[in-house]
Amino acid sequence: MKIKHLTLLAALAFGAPALAQKGKPLFPGQPGMVSYTFRSSLSKDAAATLDTIKSLNIKDMEFSSLFGKTAAELRKLLDERGIKCSSFGVGYADALNKTQEVGQNAKTLGASFVRVAWVPHKGPFTLEMAEQTVADFNKIGKQLKDEFGLTFCYHNHGYEFEKHGDGTLMDYIIQKTDPKYVSFELDMLWTFFPGADPAALISKYPDRFKLMHMKDLKKGITGNMSGNTPVENDVALGTGQIDIPAVLKAARKSGIEHFYIEDESPSYAKQVPQSIAYLKSLKY
């Protein structure tokens, strides 16, 4: 599949806010991309899909799969197109039980970060689950740092915002993990969906977040603690419920190094160019 370049009309339409605003760009760089956005086409033809991603001027990616290739094979395709893999996402079990293999693959890809995005659990997320998560994350993070020089990150997914004490279990995980070995990837949607404020969370822990998933939630959708919502509820940045400028302003003052667009919806081919244009339109 191929994504057509943004037409002049679309560029004008989505870039229009820039004409009406003064100041410096709020998001001056080019966003990165999460491979999951292009999961279907990457599985069918990785080379052609990376050509499409390159045509969008995307040069920074987070991979959550090798798409049937070895890390070396995927790295070759990336190098040929001038695209860097900065973060490598894996499942909880692999991070815990195959840490060395994960670290080796991440280094082969050229990544600096290893990310886990889901803690397997049934029912509501509990303090006991959070305690085990903290222990496992500290262990994984130490091994990845000591043996490979990699930074381990946990990507929140919504269920961690169950109340605990004066805060949430997300607060507990951030506070109890060792900052030397465990950092975090903030997902805008999966912070907003359970009722938290992404900008406030970044501001509360400005040095703990190193990565970010930029995604927006369809208007009219009510969130919960499940960590799940239909993929159709992912919409182009700036068209949903999240105050993205506020999140980006907080991020500018934080330790976040990589900003990735993630769009899980079937409409990603249309929405990704819209999201890129929206980011470029923002001023402060």
CSV table of N, CA, C and O in Angstrom, one decimal, residues 12-104:
chain,number,residue,atom,x,y,z
A,12,LEU,N,-3.0,23.2,3.0
A,12,LEU,CA,-3.6,24.6,3.4
A,12,LEU,C,-4.6,24.4,4.5
A,12,LEU,O,-4.7,25.2,5.4
A,13,ALA,N,-5.5,23.4,4.3
A,13,ALA,CA,-6.6,23.2,5.3
A,13,ALA,C,-6.0,22.9,6.7
A,13,ALA,O,-6.4,23.5,7.6
A,14,PHE,N,-5.1,22.0,6.7
A,14,PHE,CA,-4.6,21.6,8.1
A,14,PHE,C,-3.5,22.5,8.6
A,14,PHE,O,-3.2,22.5,9.8
A,15,GLY,N,-2.9,23.3,7.7
A,15,GLY,CA,-1.9,24.2,8.1
A,15,GLY,C,-2.4,25.6,8.4
A,15,GLY,O,-1.7,26.5,8.8
A,16,ALA,N,-3.7,25.8,8.2
A,16,ALA,CA,-4.3,27.1,8.3
A,16,ALA,C,-4.1,27.7,9.7
A,16,ALA,O,-3.8,28.9,9.7
A,17,PRO,N,-4.1,27.0,10.8
A,17,PRO,CA,-3.9,27.6,12.1
A,17,PRO,C,-2.6,28.4,12.2
A,17,PRO,O,-2.5,29.4,12.9
A,18,ALA,N,-1.6,27.9,11.4
A,18,ALA,CA,-0.3,28.5,11.5
A,18,ALA,C,-0.3,29.9,10.9
A,18,ALA,O,0.4,30.8,11.4
A,19,LEU,N,-1.2,30.2,10.0
A,19,LEU,CA,-1.3,31.5,9.4
A,19,LEU,C,-2.0,32.5,10.3
A,19,LEU,O,-1.7,33.7,10.2
A,20,ALA,N,-2.7,32.0,11.3
A,20,ALA,CA,-3.5,32.8,12.2
A,20,ALA,C,-2.7,33.0,13.5
A,20,ALA,O,-3.2,33.8,14.4
A,21,GLN,N,-1.6,32.3,13.7
A,21,GLN,CA,-0.9,32.3,15.0
A,21,GLN,C,0.4,33.0,14.8
A,21,GLN,O,1.0,32.9,13.7
A,22,LYS,N,0.9,33.6,15.9
A,22,LYS,CA,2.2,34.1,15.9
A,22,LYS,C,3.1,33.4,16.9
A,22,LYS,O,2.6,32.7,17.7
A,23,GLY,N,4.4,33.5,16.8
A,23,GLY,CA,5.3,32.9,17.7
A,23,GLY,C,6.1,31.8,17.1
A,23,GLY,O,6.1,31.6,15.9
A,24,LYS,N,6.8,31.1,18.0
A,24,LYS,CA,7.7,30.0,17.5
A,24,LYS,C,6.9,28.7,17.5
A,24,LYS,O,5.9,28.5,18.1
A,25,PRO,N,7.4,27.8,16.6
A,25,PRO,CA,6.8,26.4,16.5
A,25,PRO,C,6.8,25.7,17.9
A,25,PRO,O,7.8,25.7,18.6
A,26,LEU,N,5.6,25.2,18.3
A,26,LEU,CA,5.5,24.5,19.5
A,26,LEU,C,6.2,23.1,19.4
A,26,LEU,O,6.8,22.5,20.3
A,27,PHE,N,6.1,22.6,18.2
A,27,PHE,CA,6.7,21.3,17.9
A,27,PHE,C,7.6,21.5,16.7
A,27,PHE,O,7.3,21.2,15.5
A,28,PRO,N,8.9,21.9,16.9
A,28,PRO,CA,9.7,22.3,15.8
A,28,PRO,C,10.3,21.1,15.0
A,28,PRO,O,10.7,21.3,13.8
A,29,GLY,N,10.4,20.0,15.6
A,29,GLY,CA,11.0,18.8,14.9
A,29,GLY,C,10.0,18.1,14.1
A,29,GLY,O,8.9,18.4,14.0
A,30,GLN,N,10.5,17.0,13.5
A,30,GLN,CA,9.7,16.0,12.8
A,30,GLN,C,9.3,14.9,13.7
A,30,GLN,O,10.2,14.4,14.4
A,31,PRO,N,8.0,14.5,13.8
A,31,PRO,CA,7.7,13.4,14.7
A,31,PRO,C,8.2,12.1,14.3
A,31,PRO,O,8.5,11.9,13.1
A,32,GLY,N,8.4,11.2,15.2
A,32,GLY,CA,8.7,9.8,14.9
A,32,GLY,C,7.4,9.0,14.7
A,32,GLY,O,6.3,9.6,14.7
A,33,MET,N,7.6,7.7,14.5
A,33,MET,CA,6.4,6.9,14.1
A,33,MET,C,6.6,5.6,14.9
A,33,MET,O,7.6,5.0,15.0
A,34,VAL,N,5.4,5.1,15.4
A,34,VAL,CA,5.4,3.8,16.0
A,34,VAL,C,5.0,2.7,14.9
A,34,VAL,O,4.1,2.9,14.1
A,35,SER,N,5.8,1.7,14.8
A,35,SER,CA,5.6,0.7,13.8
A,35,SER,C,4.2,0.1,13.8
A,35,SER,O,3.6,-0.3,12.8
A,36,TYR,N,3.5,0.1,15.0
A,36,TYR,CA,2.2,-0.5,15.1
A,36,TYR,C,1.2,0.2,14.2
A,36,TYR,O,0.2,-0.4,13.8
A,37,THR,N,1.4,1.5,13.9
A,37,THR,CA,0.5,2.2,13.0
A,37,THR,C,0.5,1.6,11.7
A,37,THR,O,-0.6,1.5,11.1
A,38,PHE,N,1.6,1.0,11.2
A,38,PHE,CA,1.7,0.4,9.9
A,38,PHE,C,1.8,-1.1,10.0
A,38,PHE,O,2.4,-1.7,9.1
A,39,ARG,N,1.3,-1.7,11.0
A,39,ARG,CA,1.5,-3.1,11.3
A,39,ARG,C,1.1,-4.0,10.2
A,39,ARG,O,1.8,-5.0,9.9
A,40,SER,N,-0.1,-3.7,9.6
A,40,SER,CA,-0.6,-4.6,8.5
A,40,SER,C,0.3,-4.6,7.3
A,40,SER,O,0.7,-5.7,6.8
A,41,SER,N,0.7,-3.4,6.8
A,41,SER,CA,1.5,-3.4,5.6
A,41,SER,C,3.0,-3.8,5.9
A,41,SER,O,3.6,-4.3,5.0
A,42,LEU,N,3.5,-3.5,7.1
A,42,LEU,CA,4.8,-3.9,7.4
A,42,LEU,C,5.0,-5.4,7.4
A,42,LEU,O,6.0,-6.0,7.0
A,43,SER,N,3.9,-6.1,7.8
A,43,SER,CA,3.9,-7.6,7.8
A,43,SER,C,3.9,-8.1,6.4
A,43,SER,O,4.4,-9.2,6.2
A,44,LYS,N,3.3,-7.4,5.5
A,44,LYS,CA,3.2,-7.9,4.1
A,44,LYS,C,4.4,-7.5,3.2
A,44,LYS,O,4.9,-8.3,2.5
A,45,ASP,N,4.9,-6.3,3.4
A,45,ASP,CA,6.0,-5.8,2.6
A,45,ASP,C,6.7,-4.7,3.3
A,45,ASP,O,6.4,-3.5,3.2
A,46,ALA,N,7.7,-5.1,4.2
A,46,ALA,CA,8.4,-4.1,5.0
A,46,ALA,C,9.1,-3.0,4.2
A,46,ALA,O,9.0,-1.9,4.6
A,47,ALA,N,9.8,-3.5,3.1
A,47,ALA,CA,10.5,-2.5,2.4
A,47,ALA,C,9.7,-1.4,1.8
A,47,ALA,O,10.0,-0.2,1.9
A,48,ALA,N,8.6,-1.8,1.1
A,48,ALA,CA,7.7,-0.8,0.5
A,48,ALA,C,7.0,0.1,1.5
A,48,ALA,O,6.8,1.3,1.3
A,49,THR,N,6.7,-0.5,2.7
A,49,THR,CA,6.1,0.3,3.7
A,49,THR,C,7.1,1.3,4.3
A,49,THR,O,6.7,2.5,4.5
A,50,LEU,N,8.3,0.9,4.5
A,50,LEU,CA,9.3,1.9,4.9
A,50,LEU,C,9.6,3.0,3.9
A,50,LEU,O,9.9,4.1,4.2
A,51,ASP,N,9.4,2.6,2.6
A,51,ASP,CA,9.5,3.7,1.6
A,51,ASP,C,8.4,4.7,1.8
A,51,ASP,O,8.6,5.9,1.6
A,52,THR,N,7.2,4.2,2.1
A,52,THR,CA,6.0,5.1,2.4
A,52,THR,C,6.3,6.0,3.6
A,52,THR,O,6.1,7.2,3.6
A,53,ILE,N,6.8,5.4,4.6
A,53,ILE,CA,7.2,6.1,5.8
A,53,ILE,C,8.3,7.2,5.6
A,53,ILE,O,8.2,8.3,6.0
A,54,LYS,N,9.2,6.8,4.8
A,54,LYS,CA,10.3,7.8,4.4
A,54,LYS,C,9.7,8.9,3.6
A,54,LYS,O,10.1,10.1,3.8
A,55,SER,N,8.7,8.6,2.8
A,55,SER,CA,8.1,9.7,1.9
A,55,SER,C,7.4,10.7,2.8
A,55,SER,O,7.1,11.9,2.4
A,56,LEU,N,7.0,10.3,4.0
A,56,LEU,CA,6.4,11.3,5.0
A,56,LEU,C,7.4,12.0,5.8
A,56,LEU,O,7.1,12.8,6.7
A,57,ASN,N,8.7,11.8,5.4
A,57,ASN,CA,9.8,12.5,6.1
A,57,ASN,C,10.0,12.0,7.5
A,57,ASN,O,10.5,12.7,8.4
A,58,ILE,N,9.6,10.8,7.8
A,58,ILE,CA,9.8,10.2,9.1
A,58,ILE,C,11.1,9.5,9.2
A,58,ILE,O,11.4,8.7,8.3
A,59,LYS,N,11.9,9.9,10.1
A,59,LYS,CA,13.3,9.3,10.2
A,59,LYS,C,13.6,8.7,11.6
A,59,LYS,O,14.7,8.2,11.8
A,60,ASP,N,12.6,8.6,12.4
A,60,ASP,CA,12.7,8.1,13.8
A,60,ASP,C,11.6,7.1,14.0
A,60,ASP,O,10.4,7.5,13.9
A,61,MET,N,11.9,5.9,14.4
A,61,MET,CA,10.8,4.9,14.7
A,61,MET,C,11.0,4.1,15.9
A,61,MET,O,12.1,3.9,16.4
A,62,GLU,N,9.8,3.7,16.4
A,62,GLU,CA,9.8,2.7,17.5
A,62,GLU,C,9.2,1.4,17.0
A,62,GLU,O,8.1,1.5,16.5
A,63,PHE,N,9.9,0.3,17.1
A,63,PHE,CA,9.4,-0.9,16.6
A,63,PHE,C,8.9,-1.8,17.7
A,63,PHE,O,9.6,-1.9,18.7
A,64,SER,N,7.7,-2.4,17.5
A,64,SER,CA,7.2,-3.3,18.5
A,64,SER,C,7.2,-4.7,18.0
A,64,SER,O,6.6,-5.6,18.6
A,65,SER,N,7.7,-4.9,16.8
A,65,SER,CA,7.8,-6.2,16.2
A,65,SER,C,9.0,-6.2,15.2
A,65,SER,O,9.3,-5.1,14.7
A,66,LEU,N,9.5,-7.4,14.9
A,66,LEU,CA,10.5,-7.5,13.8
A,66,LEU,C,9.9,-7.9,12.5
A,66,LEU,O,10.5,-8.0,11.5
A,67,PHE,N,8.6,-8.1,12.5
A,67,PHE,CA,7.8,-8.4,11.3
A,67,PHE,C,8.3,-9.5,10.5
A,67,PHE,O,8.5,-9.4,9.3
A,68,GLY,N,8.7,-10.6,11.2
A,68,GLY,CA,9.2,-11.8,10.5
A,68,GLY,C,10.6,-11.8,10.0
A,68,GLY,O,11.1,-12.7,9.4
A,69,LYS,N,11.3,-10.7,10.4
A,69,LYS,CA,12.7,-10.6,9.9
A,69,LYS,C,13.6,-10.7,11.1
A,69,LYS,O,13.2,-10.6,12.3
A,70,THR,N,14.9,-10.9,10.9
A,70,THR,CA,15.9,-10.8,12.0
A,70,THR,C,16.1,-9.3,12.3
A,70,THR,O,15.8,-8.4,11.4
A,71,ALA,N,16.7,-9.0,13.4
A,71,ALA,CA,17.0,-7.6,13.7
A,71,ALA,C,18.0,-7.0,12.7
A,71,ALA,O,17.9,-5.9,12.3
A,72,ALA,N,18.9,-7.9,12.3
A,72,ALA,CA,19.9,-7.4,11.3
A,72,ALA,C,19.3,-7.1,10.0
A,72,ALA,O,19.6,-6.1,9.3
A,73,GLU,N,18.3,-7.9,9.5
A,73,GLU,CA,17.6,-7.7,8.3
A,73,GLU,C,16.8,-6.4,8.3
A,73,GLU,O,16.8,-5.6,7.4
A,74,LEU,N,16.1,-6.2,9.4
A,74,LEU,CA,15.3,-5.0,9.5
A,74,LEU,C,16.2,-3.7,9.6
A,74,LEU,O,16.0,-2.7,9.0
A,75,ARG,N,17.4,-3.9,10.3
A,75,ARG,CA,18.3,-2.7,10.4
A,75,ARG,C,18.8,-2.3,9.1
A,75,ARG,O,19.0,-1.1,8.8
A,76,LYS,N,19.1,-3.3,8.2
A,76,LYS,CA,19.6,-3.0,6.9
A,76,LYS,C,18.6,-2.2,6.1
A,76,LYS,O,18.9,-1.2,5.4
A,77,LEU,N,17.3,-2.6,6.2
A,77,LEU,CA,16.2,-1.9,5.5
A,77,LEU,C,16.1,-0.4,6.0
A,77,LEU,O,15.9,0.5,5.2
A,78,LEU,N,16.3,-0.3,7.3
A,78,LEU,CA,16.2,1.1,7.9
A,78,LEU,C,17.4,1.9,7.4
A,78,LEU,O,17.3,3.1,7.0
A,79,ASP,N,18.6,1.3,7.5
A,79,ASP,CA,19.8,2.1,7.1
A,79,ASP,C,19.8,2.5,5.7
A,79,ASP,O,20.2,3.6,5.3
A,80,GLU,N,19.2,1.7,4.8
A,80,GLU,CA,19.1,2.0,3.4
A,80,GLU,C,18.2,3.2,3.1
A,80,GLU,O,18.4,3.9,2.1
A,81,ARG,N,17.4,3.5,4.1
A,81,ARG,CA,16.4,4.6,3.9
A,81,ARG,C,16.7,5.8,4.9
A,81,ARG,O,15.9,6.7,4.9
A,82,GLY,N,17.8,5.7,5.6
A,82,GLY,CA,18.1,6.8,6.5
A,82,GLY,C,17.1,6.9,7.7
A,82,GLY,O,16.9,8.0,8.2
A,83,ILE,N,16.5,5.8,8.1
A,83,ILE,CA,15.6,5.8,9.2
A,83,ILE,C,16.2,5.1,10.4
A,83,ILE,O,16.9,4.1,10.2
A,84,LYS,N,16.1,5.7,11.6
A,84,LYS,CA,16.6,5.1,12.8
A,84,LYS,C,15.6,4.5,13.7
A,84,LYS,O,14.5,5.1,13.8
A,85,CYS,N,15.9,3.4,14.2
A,85,CYS,CA,15.0,2.8,15.3
A,85,CYS,C,15.6,3.2,16.6
A,85,CYS,O,16.7,2.8,17.0
A,86,SER,N,14.9,4.1,17.3
A,86,SER,CA,15.4,4.6,18.6
A,86,SER,C,14.9,3.8,19.8
A,86,SER,O,15.5,3.8,20.9
A,87,SER,N,13.7,3.1,19.6
A,87,SER,CA,13.1,2.3,20.7
A,87,SER,C,12.6,1.0,20.2
A,87,SER,O,12.1,0.9,19.1
A,88,PHE,N,12.8,-0.1,21.0
A,88,PHE,CA,12.4,-1.4,20.6
A,88,PHE,C,11.4,-1.9,21.7
A,88,PHE,O,11.7,-2.1,22.8
A,89,GLY,N,10.1,-2.1,21.3
A,89,GLY,CA,9.1,-2.6,22.2
A,89,GLY,C,9.0,-4.1,22.2
A,89,GLY,O,9.0,-4.7,21.1
A,90,VAL,N,8.8,-4.7,23.3
A,90,VAL,CA,8.7,-6.1,23.5
A,90,VAL,C,7.6,-6.4,24.5
A,90,VAL,O,7.2,-5.5,25.3
A,91,GLY,N,7.2,-7.7,24.6
A,91,GLY,CA,6.2,-8.1,25.6
A,91,GLY,C,6.9,-8.2,27.0
A,91,GLY,O,8.1,-8.4,27.1
A,92,TYR,N,6.0,-8.2,28.0
A,92,TYR,CA,6.5,-8.3,29.4
A,92,TYR,C,7.3,-9.6,29.6
A,92,TYR,O,8.4,-9.5,30.2
A,93,ALA,N,6.8,-10.7,29.1
A,93,ALA,CA,7.4,-12.0,29.4
A,93,ALA,C,8.8,-12.1,28.7
A,93,ALA,O,9.8,-12.5,29.3
A,94,ASP,N,8.9,-11.5,27.5
A,94,ASP,CA,10.2,-11.5,26.8
A,94,ASP,C,11.2,-10.6,27.5
A,94,ASP,O,12.4,-11.0,27.7
A,95,ALA,N,10.7,-9.5,28.0
A,95,ALA,CA,11.6,-8.5,28.7
A,95,ALA,C,12.1,-9.2,30.0
A,95,ALA,O,13.3,-9.0,30.3
A,96,LEU,N,11.3,-10.0,30.6
A,96,LEU,CA,11.7,-10.6,31.9
A,96,LEU,C,12.5,-11.8,31.7
A,96,LEU,O,13.5,-12.1,32.4
A,97,ASN,N,12.1,-12.7,30.8
A,97,ASN,CA,12.7,-14.0,30.7
A,97,ASN,C,13.7,-14.2,29.5
A,97,ASN,O,14.5,-15.1,29.5
A,98,LYS,N,13.7,-13.2,28.6
A,98,LYS,CA,14.6,-13.3,27.5
A,98,LYS,C,15.4,-11.9,27.4
A,98,LYS,O,15.6,-11.4,26.3
A,99,THR,N,15.8,-11.4,28.5
A,99,THR,CA,16.3,-10.1,28.6
A,99,THR,C,17.6,-9.9,27.7
A,99,THR,O,17.7,-8.9,27.0
A,100,GLN,N,18.4,-10.9,27.7
A,100,GLN,CA,19.6,-10.8,26.9
A,100,GLN,C,19.3,-10.8,25.4
A,100,GLN,O,19.9,-10.0,24.7
A,101,GLU,N,18.4,-11.7,25.0
A,101,GLU,CA,18.0,-11.7,23.5
A,101,GLU,C,17.4,-10.4,23.2
A,101,GLU,O,17.7,-9.8,22.1
A,102,VAL,N,16.6,-9.8,24.0
A,102,VAL,CA,15.9,-8.5,23.8
A,102,VAL,C,17.0,-7.4,23.7
A,102,VAL,O,16.9,-6.6,22.7
A,103,GLY,N,17.9,-7.5,24.6
A,103,GLY,CA,19.0,-6.4,24.6
A,103,GLY,C,19.8,-6.5,23.3
A,103,GLY,O,20.2,-5.5,22.7
A,104,GLN,N,20.1,-7.7,22.9
A,104,GLN,CA,20.9,-7.9,21.7
A,104,GLN,C,20.2,-7.4,20.4
A,104,GLN,O,20.8,-6.7,19.6
